[in-house]
Amino acid sequence: MKIALIGDGKMAQAIAPLAVERRHAVTVILGKDENAAGNGISRERLGNPDLAIEFTEPESAAANVLACARAGLPVVVGTTGWYAELDNVVAEVNRLGGSMFWAPNFSLGVAVLSAAIEAAATALRGVSGFDVHLVETHHAAKKDRPSGTAASLAAIASGGMGRDVPITSVRTGFVPGTHELVIDAAFEQVRLVHEARDRRVFADGAISAAEWLLGRQGVFTMRDLLQHSEDGR
């Protein structure tokens, strides 16, 4: 598979060597200076790839995705913090008959954590005496607060419990990403935690999403990938 990387930051630098290890070719790593408002995106400028993987900035993501859709290019989107525009982008991608895979986090472990939180929150619905709080920690350079993953996990917990779940965001050092749901009562505590040890876990997941997306039409998430994997398809 030929992959174009939109964004030249840390994630692109992590994805490129892993893609080559997995016998894919990287046609281009497109930086911000070459791609104002998505204007640098076309099949020709990207080296005629089979698919694009986008990790940029929140203010750039929607334009990049739409440019890919207009070019008939499937796109995996790892940028977070732009989800206020998500519904409109999804509608346009579907209108154009495009192909998009988006996720706030490409770790399979986080997908498992999401399922565990959903089960725990549902079990606690209507049970008194438990306080629930989500704590997320990321590197100091991360811009969105809370992270897209934290917001997604808190929404899952809130939906299961029927009440708001607060989020505390910590930005420090070089932490790739830690998410913890704390379920606390007077005499006991349950903690559900996912800790990313290396940024490459997200790169590996993004490449797996790209491999899965190729040949499919529509808008997909990690839930779709896991469900189809369980079904053997």
XYZ file of N, CA and C in Angstrom:
699
model
N 0.836 -1.191 0.000
C 0.000 0.000 0.000
C 0.871 1.241 0.000
N 0.487 2.247 -0.776
C 1.197 3.518 -0.819
C 0.458 4.525 0.066
N 1.173 5.066 1.055
C 0.575 5.936 2.063
C 1.176 7.330 1.985
N 0.316 8.338 1.954
C 0.751 9.728 2.085
C 0.520 10.161 3.526
N 1.497 10.800 4.118
C 1.369 11.298 5.486
C 1.129 12.799 5.446
N -0.015 13.212 5.950
C -0.363 14.630 6.013
C -0.052 15.112 7.418
N 0.930 16.012 7.515
C 1.482 16.421 8.803
C 2.881 15.859 8.931
N 3.816 16.687 9.400
C 5.214 16.254 9.481
C 5.741 16.261 10.911
N 4.827 16.129 11.867
C 5.217 16.158 13.273
C 5.673 14.813 13.802
N 5.580 14.672 15.123
C 6.100 13.476 15.793
C 5.386 12.209 15.352
N 4.069 12.304 15.105
C 3.350 11.105 14.688
C 3.782 10.662 13.295
N 3.971 11.586 12.391
C 4.439 11.219 11.054
C 5.801 10.555 11.134
N 6.665 11.077 11.993
C 7.999 10.502 12.141
C 7.945 9.113 12.763
N 6.918 8.837 13.545
C 6.750 7.501 14.116
C 6.116 6.539 13.111
N 5.180 7.053 12.312
C 4.461 6.199 11.358
C 5.360 5.766 10.207
N 6.163 6.674 9.676
C 6.925 6.401 8.449
C 7.785 5.137 8.548
N 8.630 4.993 9.565
C 9.456 3.775 9.600
C 8.643 2.514 9.859
N 7.580 2.619 10.655
C 6.738 1.447 10.905
C 6.023 1.008 9.634
N 5.584 1.981 8.841
C 4.916 1.641 7.576
C 5.863 0.866 6.663
N 7.100 1.299 6.598
C 8.082 0.612 5.765
C 8.346 -0.794 6.300
N 8.444 -0.922 7.630
C 8.621 -2.247 8.232
C 7.486 -3.192 7.852
N 6.288 -2.639 7.698
C 5.128 -3.454 7.356
C 4.915 -3.537 5.844
N 5.958 -3.239 5.089
C 6.002 -3.413 3.631
C 5.078 -2.449 2.878
N 4.877 -1.279 3.446
C 4.165 -0.208 2.758
C 5.176 0.839 2.283
N 4.752 1.692 1.366
C 5.599 2.781 0.874
C 4.995 4.114 1.294
N 5.839 5.023 1.743
C 5.398 6.381 2.086
C 5.724 7.283 0.900
N 4.685 7.849 0.287
C 4.890 8.654 -0.924
C 5.337 10.076 -0.611
N 4.889 10.616 0.534
C 5.223 11.994 0.883
C 4.904 12.209 2.360
N 5.635 13.126 2.977
C 5.289 13.649 4.308
C 5.026 15.135 4.103
N 3.749 15.512 4.144
C 3.331 16.865 3.772
C 3.249 17.761 5.007
N 4.083 18.787 5.049
C 4.110 19.711 6.170
C 3.094 20.838 6.040
N 2.928 21.568 7.114
C 1.954 22.661 7.172
C 2.255 23.750 6.149
N 3.531 24.079 5.971
C 3.911 25.152 5.047
C 3.551 24.830 3.598
N 3.421 23.544 3.298
C 3.094 23.119 1.928
C 1.600 22.871 1.742
N 0.818 23.139 2.788
C -0.578 22.693 2.743
C -1.514 23.638 3.479
N -1.494 24.900 3.149
C -2.388 25.862 3.789
C -3.835 25.539 3.430
N -4.669 25.372 4.453
C -6.112 25.131 4.282
C -6.410 23.923 3.387
N -5.518 22.942 3.393
C -5.741 21.744 2.602
C -5.444 21.900 1.123
N -4.892 23.056 0.719
C -4.674 23.318 -0.704
C -3.517 22.522 -1.306
N -2.722 21.885 -0.466
C -1.624 21.075 -0.977
C -2.002 19.638 -1.248
N -3.290 19.319 -1.053
C -3.723 17.922 -1.161
C -4.379 17.649 -2.503
N -3.723 16.814 -3.267
C -4.294 16.211 -4.470
C -3.559 14.901 -4.658
N -4.119 14.011 -5.448
C -3.446 12.723 -5.653
C -2.050 12.912 -6.252
N -1.935 13.832 -7.190
C -0.658 14.048 -7.858
C 0.369 14.614 -6.885
N -0.017 15.625 -6.120
C 0.928 16.251 -5.189
C 1.341 15.304 -4.069
N 0.486 14.362 -3.748
C 0.803 13.400 -2.694
C 1.502 12.156 -3.226
N 1.801 12.132 -4.519
C 2.523 10.998 -5.076
C 1.647 9.821 -5.452
N 0.365 10.105 -5.747
C -0.598 9.067 -6.146
C -0.674 7.909 -5.148
N -0.972 8.223 -3.890
C -1.045 7.168 -2.876
C -2.365 6.401 -2.956
N -2.420 5.293 -2.243
C -3.677 4.558 -2.088
C -4.527 5.158 -0.980
N -3.872 5.830 -0.032
C -4.561 6.288 1.171
C -3.693 7.325 1.868
N -4.329 8.201 2.654
C -3.603 9.201 3.445
C -3.844 8.975 4.935
N -2.833 9.291 5.727
C -2.969 9.301 7.186
C -2.697 10.724 7.644
N -3.645 11.306 8.379
C -3.602 12.719 8.747
C -3.410 12.891 10.254
N -2.283 13.473 10.643
C -2.031 13.903 12.022
C -1.489 15.320 11.945
N -2.348 16.316 12.182
C -1.895 17.703 12.083
C -2.334 18.489 13.320
N -3.009 19.599 13.103
C -3.492 20.469 14.174
C -5.013 20.569 14.098
N -5.690 20.831 15.224
C -7.156 20.893 15.214
C -7.733 21.852 14.177
N -7.070 22.982 13.959
C -7.604 23.969 13.023
C -7.414 23.561 11.561
N -6.621 22.536 11.313
C -6.341 22.102 9.947
C -7.071 20.836 9.537
N -7.511 20.050 10.497
C -7.979 18.696 10.207
C -9.169 18.655 9.258
N -10.192 19.449 9.518
C -11.407 19.384 8.697
C -11.103 19.687 7.239
N -10.324 20.733 6.980
C -9.977 21.090 5.601
C -9.178 19.976 4.938
N -8.298 19.338 5.696
C -7.496 18.247 5.135
C -8.363 17.041 4.770
N -9.285 16.701 5.649
C -10.165 15.556 5.386
C -11.035 15.826 4.164
N -11.597 17.007 4.095
C -12.458 17.339 2.960
C -11.668 17.364 1.650
N -10.433 17.850 1.706
C -9.598 17.842 0.502
C -9.323 16.411 0.044
N -9.090 15.504 0.997
C -8.886 14.094 0.651
C -10.151 13.510 0.024
N -11.299 13.814 0.618
C -12.558 13.285 0.090
C -12.809 13.780 -1.332
N -12.528 15.062 -1.579
C -12.736 15.618 -2.923
C -11.768 15.014 -3.937
N -10.603 14.576 -3.442
C -9.624 13.942 -4.324
C -9.882 12.450 -4.485
N -10.924 11.950 -3.840
C -11.224 10.526 -3.905
C -10.207 9.675 -3.174
N -9.627 10.243 -2.106
C -8.545 9.578 -1.390
C -9.022 9.152 0.002
N -9.021 7.863 0.311
C -9.365 7.427 1.670
C -8.407 8.059 2.676
N -8.923 8.377 3.864
C -8.083 9.068 4.842
C -8.339 8.539 6.250
N -7.250 8.313 6.967
C -7.276 7.967 8.385
C -6.917 9.234 9.149
N -7.776 9.637 10.089
C -7.608 10.927 10.775
C -7.294 10.698 12.247
N -6.092 11.125 12.652
C -5.694 10.978 14.045
C -5.677 12.278 14.824
N -5.859 13.399 14.146
C -5.903 14.693 14.836
C -7.109 14.737 15.773
N -6.940 15.324 16.943
C -8.055 15.509 17.873
C -8.291 17.000 18.086
N -9.373 17.325 18.785
C -9.649 18.715 19.118
C -10.433 19.474 18.060
N -10.907 18.769 17.012
C -11.645 19.439 15.929
C -13.078 18.916 15.817
N -13.544 18.206 16.814
C -14.786 17.445 16.685
C -16.051 18.286 16.641
N -15.965 19.580 16.904
C -17.125 20.451 16.695
C -17.517 20.471 15.215
N -16.568 20.164 14.341
C -16.816 20.140 12.899
C -17.076 18.729 12.372
N -17.022 17.749 13.257
C -17.067 16.356 12.810
C -18.346 16.016 12.062
N -19.500 16.397 12.583
C -20.767 16.025 11.946
C -20.845 16.542 10.514
N -20.428 17.795 10.323
C -20.471 18.367 8.973
C -19.486 17.664 8.039
N -18.319 17.320 8.559
C -17.320 16.634 7.740
C -17.801 15.238 7.375
N -18.362 14.520 8.347
C -18.887 13.176 8.080
C -19.961 13.224 6.997
N -20.863 14.197 7.102
C -21.935 14.330 6.115
C -21.373 14.580 4.718
N -20.341 15.420 4.633
C -19.753 15.731 3.318
C -18.981 14.536 2.758
N -18.257 13.831 3.608
C -17.536 12.641 3.152
C -18.522 11.615 2.602
N -19.629 11.422 3.312
C -20.641 10.475 2.835
C -21.283 10.959 1.536
N -21.526 12.260 1.443
C -22.135 12.810 0.220
C -21.239 12.579 -0.986
N -19.942 12.693 -0.769
C -18.982 12.521 -1.853
C -18.656 11.050 -2.121
N -19.229 10.163 -1.317
C -18.918 8.744 -1.479
C -17.501 8.410 -1.061
N -16.993 9.168 -0.071
C -15.610 9.006 0.359
C -15.415 7.924 1.401
N -14.199 7.885 1.918
C -13.800 6.856 2.868
C -12.944 7.501 3.954
N -13.393 7.374 5.200
C -12.715 8.042 6.309
C -12.761 7.158 7.546
N -11.635 7.103 8.243
C -11.543 6.393 9.519
C -11.025 7.404 10.532
N -11.817 7.698 11.564
C -11.376 8.682 12.553
C -11.418 8.049 13.945
N -10.523 8.485 14.793
C -10.494 8.004 16.172
C -9.725 9.002 17.019
N -10.166 9.231 18.255
C -9.370 10.067 19.143
C -8.110 9.361 19.628
N -8.082 8.026 19.460
C -6.939 7.247 19.918
C -6.885 5.950 19.103
N -5.714 5.610 18.560
C -5.588 4.428 17.711
C -5.003 3.227 18.445
N -4.921 3.308 19.755
C -4.460 2.176 20.544
C -5.584 1.150 20.696
N -5.288 -0.117 20.390
C -6.288 -1.164 20.609
C -6.577 -1.322 22.091
N -5.573 -1.046 22.932
C -5.788 -1.117 24.372
C -6.804 -0.100 24.854
N -6.799 1.090 24.255
C -7.793 2.103 24.621
C -9.185 1.662 24.174
N -9.268 0.977 23.043
C -10.565 0.440 22.613
C -11.086 -0.577 23.621
N -10.188 -1.400 24.149
C -10.569 -2.357 25.196
C -10.988 -1.613 26.463
N -10.232 -0.570 26.818
C -10.593 0.244 27.991
C -11.977 0.858 27.820
N -12.293 1.325 26.633
C -13.613 1.898 26.362
C -14.716 0.892 26.661
N -14.512 -0.360 26.214
C -15.510 -1.403 26.466
C -15.622 -1.705 27.956
N -14.477 -1.706 28.656
C -14.497 -1.972 30.102
C -15.214 -0.865 30.858
N -14.973 0.390 30.445
C -15.647 1.517 31.094
C -17.154 1.455 30.851
N -17.531 1.116 29.627
C -18.958 1.009 29.315
C -19.630 -0.045 30.194
N -18.979 -1.190 30.362
C -19.545 -2.253 31.196
C -19.621 -1.840 32.661
N -18.547 -1.222 33.171
C -18.528 -0.807 34.575
C -19.558 0.275 34.854
N -19.646 1.252 33.961
C -20.590 2.349 34.155
C -22.031 1.859 34.109
N -22.314 0.948 33.203
C -23.665 0.390 33.111
C -24.019 -0.378 34.378
N -23.046 -1.118 34.914
C -23.278 -1.872 36.145
C -23.550 -0.951 37.334
N -22.958 0.249 37.307
C -23.102 1.186 38.425
C -24.316 2.104 38.306
N -25.005 2.041 37.196
C -26.143 2.940 36.989
C -27.190 2.718 38.100
N -27.520 3.774 38.778
C -28.508 3.688 39.840
C -27.949 3.243 41.181
N -26.652 2.908 41.232
C -26.030 2.487 42.492
C -25.489 3.723 43.198
N -25.853 3.910 44.456
C -25.421 5.088 45.205
C -24.086 4.818 45.902
N -23.428 5.881 46.286
C -22.222 5.763 47.100
C -20.920 5.720 46.330
N -20.975 5.786 44.991
C -19.759 5.751 44.194
C -19.547 7.092 43.496
N -18.334 7.611 43.620
C -17.933 8.818 42.902
C -17.027 8.400 41.752
N -17.220 8.990 40.581
C -16.466 8.595 39.397
C -15.774 9.820 38.803
N -14.509 9.629 38.439
C -13.716 10.744 37.913
C -12.726 10.196 36.893
N -12.529 10.917 35.789
C -11.547 10.529 34.783
C -10.335 11.453 34.880
N -9.156 10.851 34.938
C -7.910 11.614 34.998
C -7.071 11.242 33.777
N -6.631 12.252 33.018
C -5.787 11.983 31.849
C -4.517 12.816 31.931
N -3.401 12.184 31.557
C -2.093 12.838 31.599
C -1.424 12.723 30.242
N -0.947 13.851 29.718
C -0.229 13.871 28.447
C 0.994 14.779 28.551
N 1.827 14.702 27.547
C 3.032 15.531 27.472
C 2.676 17.020 27.472
N 3.627 17.823 27.880
C 3.386 19.257 28.059
C 3.028 19.970 26.767
N 3.408 19.419 25.620
C 3.154 20.095 24.343
C 1.766 19.831 23.788
N 0.999 18.937 24.394
C -0.328 18.618 23.855
C -1.258 19.811 24.036
N -1.938 20.184 22.954
C -2.705 21.432 22.968
C -4.127 21.276 23.472
N -4.825 20.195 23.070
C -6.222 20.095 23.472
C -6.338 19.580 24.906
N -7.275 20.152 25.638
C -7.483 19.838 27.053
C -8.974 19.950 27.347
N -9.673 18.846 27.643
C -9.149 17.483 27.732
C -8.813 16.920 26.360
N -8.099 15.821 26.352
C -7.775 15.159 25.089
C -9.040 14.572 24.473
N -8.984 14.303 23.175
C -10.129 13.671 22.525
C -10.452 12.321 23.137
N -9.406 11.574 23.515
C -9.619 10.268 24.147
C -10.322 10.424 25.480
N -9.865 11.370 26.293
C -10.478 11.587 27.601
C -11.944 11.972 27.463
N -12.238 12.865 26.525
C -13.629 13.280 26.324
C -14.489 12.098 25.896
N -13.937 11.246 25.025
C -14.680 10.072 24.567
C -14.932 9.091 25.711
N -13.913 8.831 26.523
C -14.067 7.898 27.641
C -15.040 8.440 28.685
N -14.960 9.738 28.957
C -15.885 10.338 29.924
C -17.324 10.273 29.410
N -17.503 10.461 28.091
C -18.847 10.376 27.505
C -19.407 8.957 27.629
N -18.548 7.961 27.440
C -18.983 6.570 27.602
C -19.419 6.317 29.044
N -18.597 6.774 29.986
C -18.935 6.590 31.399
C -20.212 7.339 31.761
N -20.350 8.558 31.281
C -21.545 9.358 31.573
C -22.796 8.697 31.013
N -22.689 8.163 29.789
C -23.837 7.509 29.178
C -24.270 6.282 29.950
N -23.309 5.521 30.449
C -23.642 4.324 31.211
C -24.234 4.628 32.569
N -23.697 5.653 33.231
C -24.120 5.960 34.602
C -25.322 6.890 34.657
N -25.550 7.624 33.579
C -26.664 8.561 33.596
C -26.362 9.845 34.330
N -25.083 10.165 34.478
C -24.705 11.437 35.108
C -23.350 11.873 34.582
N -23.048 13.148 34.742
C -21.793 13.685 34.235
C -20.599 13.082 34.970
N -19.540 12.857 34.223
C -18.284 12.376 34.791
C -17.228 13.450 34.546
N -16.684 14.048 35.602
C -15.700 15.119 35.423
C -14.361 14.572 34.937
N -13.584 15.479 34.319
C -12.265 15.136 33.786
C -11.224 16.074 34.380
N -10.128 15.503 34.829
C -8.962 16.294 35.212
C -7.858 16.034 34.202
N -7.314 17.108 33.623
C -6.267 16.994 32.608
C -4.940 17.464 33.183
N -3.915 16.638 33.037
C -2.565 16.971 33.476
C -1.666 17.033 32.249
N -0.896 18.099 32.125
C 0.054 18.251 31.029
C 1.448 18.412 31.640
N 2.294 17.410 31.429
C 3.615 17.457 32.049
C 4.602 16.591 31.286
N 5.821 17.033 31.214
C 6.903 16.213 30.692
C 6.658 15.665 29.304
N 6.888 14.347 29.160
C 6.889 13.693 27.856
C 5.945 12.495 27.817
N 4.950 12.486 28.665
C 4.039 11.350 28.787
C 3.274 11.140 27.474
N 3.360 9.954 26.835
C 2.608 9.721 25.588
C 1.100 9.771 25.799
N 0.635 9.244 26.934
C -0.802 9.290 27.214
C -1.205 8.262 28.255
N -1.820 8.732 29.332
C -2.356 7.845 30.363
C -3.788 8.267 30.659
N -4.709 7.297 30.690
C -6.119 7.565 30.981
C -6.578 6.631 32.091
N -7.190 7.205 33.098
C -7.595 6.426 34.270
C -9.002 6.825 34.709
N -9.885 5.850 34.804
C -11.197 6.083 35.394
C -11.148 5.588 36.829
N -11.402 6.503 37.756
C -11.391 6.183 39.185
C -12.829 6.067 39.671
N -13.176 4.915 40.221
C -14.506 4.668 40.780
C -14.306 4.476 42.275
N -14.720 5.457 43.055
C -14.365 5.490 44.479
C -15.595 5.473 45.380
N -15.540 4.639 46.401
C -16.581 4.580 47.430
C -15.907 4.680 48.793
N -16.701 4.685 49.847
C -16.163 4.907 51.195
C -15.133 3.858 51.594
N -15.333 2.612 51.193
C -14.471 1.535 51.677
C -13.781 0.741 50.564
N -13.886 1.219 49.315
C -13.257 0.491 48.209
C -13.061 1.412 47.014
N -12.204 0.969 46.125
C -11.930 1.751 44.923
C -11.630 0.812 43.744
N -12.182 1.159 42.579
C -11.890 0.466 41.322
C -11.201 1.463 40.403
N -10.097 1.029 39.766
C -9.375 1.892 38.836
C -9.203 1.157 37.516
N -9.634 1.790 36.444
C -9.450 1.255 35.100
C -8.456 2.170 34.387
N -7.307 1.613 34.005
C -6.205 2.448 33.527
C -5.636 1.909 32.215
N -5.346 2.827 31.308
C -4.534 2.498 30.142
C -3.352 3.448 30.111
N -2.159 2.889 29.951
C -0.945 3.695 29.899
C -0.184 3.373 28.614
N -0.037 4.356 27.771
C 0.767 4.192 26.563
C 2.233 4.359 26.935
N 3.055 3.387 26.584
C 4.476 3.449 26.922
C 5.317 4.077 25.814
N 4.757 4.117 24.606
C 5.535 4.612 23.465
C 4.561 5.153 22.421
N 4.904 6.273 21.818
C 4.067 6.884 20.787
C 3.817 5.928 19.619
N 4.698 4.930 19.455
C 4.545 4.005 18.342
C 3.275 3.167 18.431
N 2.678 3.060 19.627
C 1.420 2.306 19.729
C 0.340 2.984 18.889
N 0.341 4.316 18.849
C -0.643 5.046 18.058
C -0.309 4.949 16.563
N 0.990 4.976 16.251
C 1.417 4.829 14.856
C 1.023 3.458 14.321
N 1.266 2.431 15.112
C 0.925 1.064 14.707
C -0.583 0.923 14.495
N -1.363 1.513 15.394
C -2.818 1.455 15.255
C -3.325 2.203 14.039
N -2.691 3.334 13.731
C -3.107 4.104 12.558
C -2.828 3.331 11.274
N -1.704 2.623 11.225
C -1.397 1.816 10.047
C -2.379 0.650 9.937
N -2.714 0.028 11.053
C -3.707 -1.056 11.030
C -5.057 -0.538 10.540
N -5.433 0.669 10.981
C -6.685 1.269 10.513
C -6.634 1.521 9.009
N -5.474 1.967 8.515
C -5.321 2.222 7.075
C -5.463 0.923 6.284
N -4.832 -0.134 6.757
C -4.933 -1.429 6.085
C -6.378 -1.915 6.043
N -7.095 -1.673 7.143
C -8.489 -2.110 7.245
C -9.403 -1.260 6.365
N -9.116 0.041 6.283
C -9.988 0.975 5.561
C -9.928 0.784 4.055
N -8.774 0.430 3.532
C -8.593 0.357 2.085
C -9.616 -0.594 1.467
N -10.353 -0.089 0.486
C -11.380 -0.880 -0.176
C -12.766 -0.734 0.419
N -12.886 0.023 1.507
C -14.189 0.262 2.122
C -14.662 1.685 1.833
N -15.948 1.891 1.823
C -16.533 3.210 1.605
C -17.407 3.567 2.797
N -17.274 4.807 3.280
C -18.068 5.256 4.414
C -17.178 5.847 5.489
N -17.750 6.038 6.664
C -17.040 6.630 7.799
C -16.994 5.602 8.922
N -15.799 5.358 9.460
C -15.599 4.272 10.410
C -14.786 4.736 11.620
N -14.870 3.931 12.696
C -14.114 4.194 13.919
C -13.478 2.890 14.404
N -12.779 2.963 15.533
C -12.149 1.778 16.106
C -13.178 0.709 16.455
N -14.368 1.123 16.823
C -15.417 0.141 17.139
C -15.721 -0.736 15.921
N -15.750 -0.115 14.748
C -15.996 -0.880 13.523
C -14.863 -1.871 13.264
N -13.634 -1.413 13.440
C -12.490 -2.288 13.205
C -12.539 -3.503 14.129
N -12.801 -3.276 15.415
C -12.837 -4.384 16.376
C -13.995 -5.320 16.097
N -15.153 -4.779 15.783
C -16.321 -5.622 15.530
C -16.110 -6.491 14.301
N -15.547 -5.931 13.235
C -15.310 -6.706 12.030
C -14.210 -7.743 12.250
N -13.226 -7.401 13.108
C -12.180 -8.373 13.411
C -12.752 -9.553 14.168
N -13.680 -9.276 15.097
C -14.333 -10.354 15.863
C -15.169 -11.226 14.951
N -15.762 -10.615 13.917
C -16.600 -11.366 13.002
C -15.786 -12.137 11.965
N -14.463 -11.888 11.942
C -13.611 -12.545 10.976
C -13.653 -11.933 9.598
N -14.132 -10.682 9.484
C -14.209 -10.024 8.189
C -13.234 -8.845 8.135
